[in-house]
C-alpha positions as MATLAB code, in Angstrom:
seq = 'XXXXXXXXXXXXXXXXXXXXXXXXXXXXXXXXXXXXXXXXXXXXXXXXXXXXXXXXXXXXXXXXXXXXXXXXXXXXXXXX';
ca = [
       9.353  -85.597  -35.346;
       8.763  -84.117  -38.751;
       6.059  -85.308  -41.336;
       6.079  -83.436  -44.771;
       5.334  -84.274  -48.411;
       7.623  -86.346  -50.134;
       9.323  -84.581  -53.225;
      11.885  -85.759  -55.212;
      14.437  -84.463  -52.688;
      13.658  -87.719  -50.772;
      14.535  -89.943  -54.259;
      17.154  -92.458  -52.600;
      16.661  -92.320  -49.058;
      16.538  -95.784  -47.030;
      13.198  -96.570  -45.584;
      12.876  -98.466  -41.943;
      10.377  -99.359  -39.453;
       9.713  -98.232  -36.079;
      13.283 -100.586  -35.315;
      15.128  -99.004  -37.381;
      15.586 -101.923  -39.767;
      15.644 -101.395  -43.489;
      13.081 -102.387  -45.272;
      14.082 -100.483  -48.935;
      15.048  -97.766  -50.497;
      12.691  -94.530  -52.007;
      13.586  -94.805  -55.751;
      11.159  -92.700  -57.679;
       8.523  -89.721  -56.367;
       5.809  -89.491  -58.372;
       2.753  -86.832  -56.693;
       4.149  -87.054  -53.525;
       4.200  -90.737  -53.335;
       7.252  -92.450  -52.938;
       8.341  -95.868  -54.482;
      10.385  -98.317  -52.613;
      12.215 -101.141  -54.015;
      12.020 -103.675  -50.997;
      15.118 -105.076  -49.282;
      15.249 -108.329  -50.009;
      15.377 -109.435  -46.555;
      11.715 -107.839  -45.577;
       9.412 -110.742  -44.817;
       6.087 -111.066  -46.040;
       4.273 -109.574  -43.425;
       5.922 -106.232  -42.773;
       5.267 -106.343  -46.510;
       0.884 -106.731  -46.218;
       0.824 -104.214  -43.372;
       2.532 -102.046  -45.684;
      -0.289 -103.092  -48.359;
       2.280 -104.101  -50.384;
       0.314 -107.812  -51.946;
       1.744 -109.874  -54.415;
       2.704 -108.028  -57.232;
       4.730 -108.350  -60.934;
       6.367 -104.720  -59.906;
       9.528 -104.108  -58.766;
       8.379 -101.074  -56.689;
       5.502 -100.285  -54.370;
       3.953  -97.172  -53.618;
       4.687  -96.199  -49.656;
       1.046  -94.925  -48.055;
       1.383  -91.200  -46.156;
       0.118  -92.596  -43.325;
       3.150  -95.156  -43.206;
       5.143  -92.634  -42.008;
       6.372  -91.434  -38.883;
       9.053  -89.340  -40.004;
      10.881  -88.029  -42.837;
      14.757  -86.799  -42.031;
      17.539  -85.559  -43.861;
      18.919  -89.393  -44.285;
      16.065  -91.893  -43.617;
      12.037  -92.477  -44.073;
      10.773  -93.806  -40.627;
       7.577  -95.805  -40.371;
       5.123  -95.797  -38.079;
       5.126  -99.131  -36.144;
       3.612 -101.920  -37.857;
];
């Protein structure tokens, strides 16, 4: 498995969980922190264990220690 920083190499990559379901898509990098616009089908719980709350935004920042591995196609979580 491979952990690294997230540069803006990683700018539309699909995000899933431990499953390998989809739960968005990396839109922007800003400081190493990737933004994912949320599938619409992720539920409202995978959502708070992500600590993504109620929000206005259309994005959410993805925590480091979300994630399980970073490839050349796909940002894998750790299992929530």
């Amino acid at each position: 498995m491979s952990v690294r920083d997230i540069t803006e190499d990683d700018e539309g990559k699909k995000v899933v969980d431990a499953r390998g379901e989809t739960v968005g898509r990396v839109v922007d990098v800003e400081h190493g922190t990737a933004h994912v616009d949320p599938d619409p089908g992720v539920t409202d719980t995978v959502m708070s264990k992500l600590g993504w709350g109620d929000s206005d935004e259309d994005t959410y920042p993805l925590q480091e220690a979300s994630i399980a591995e970073v490839t050349d196609d796909e940002i894998r979580l750790d299992d929530l």
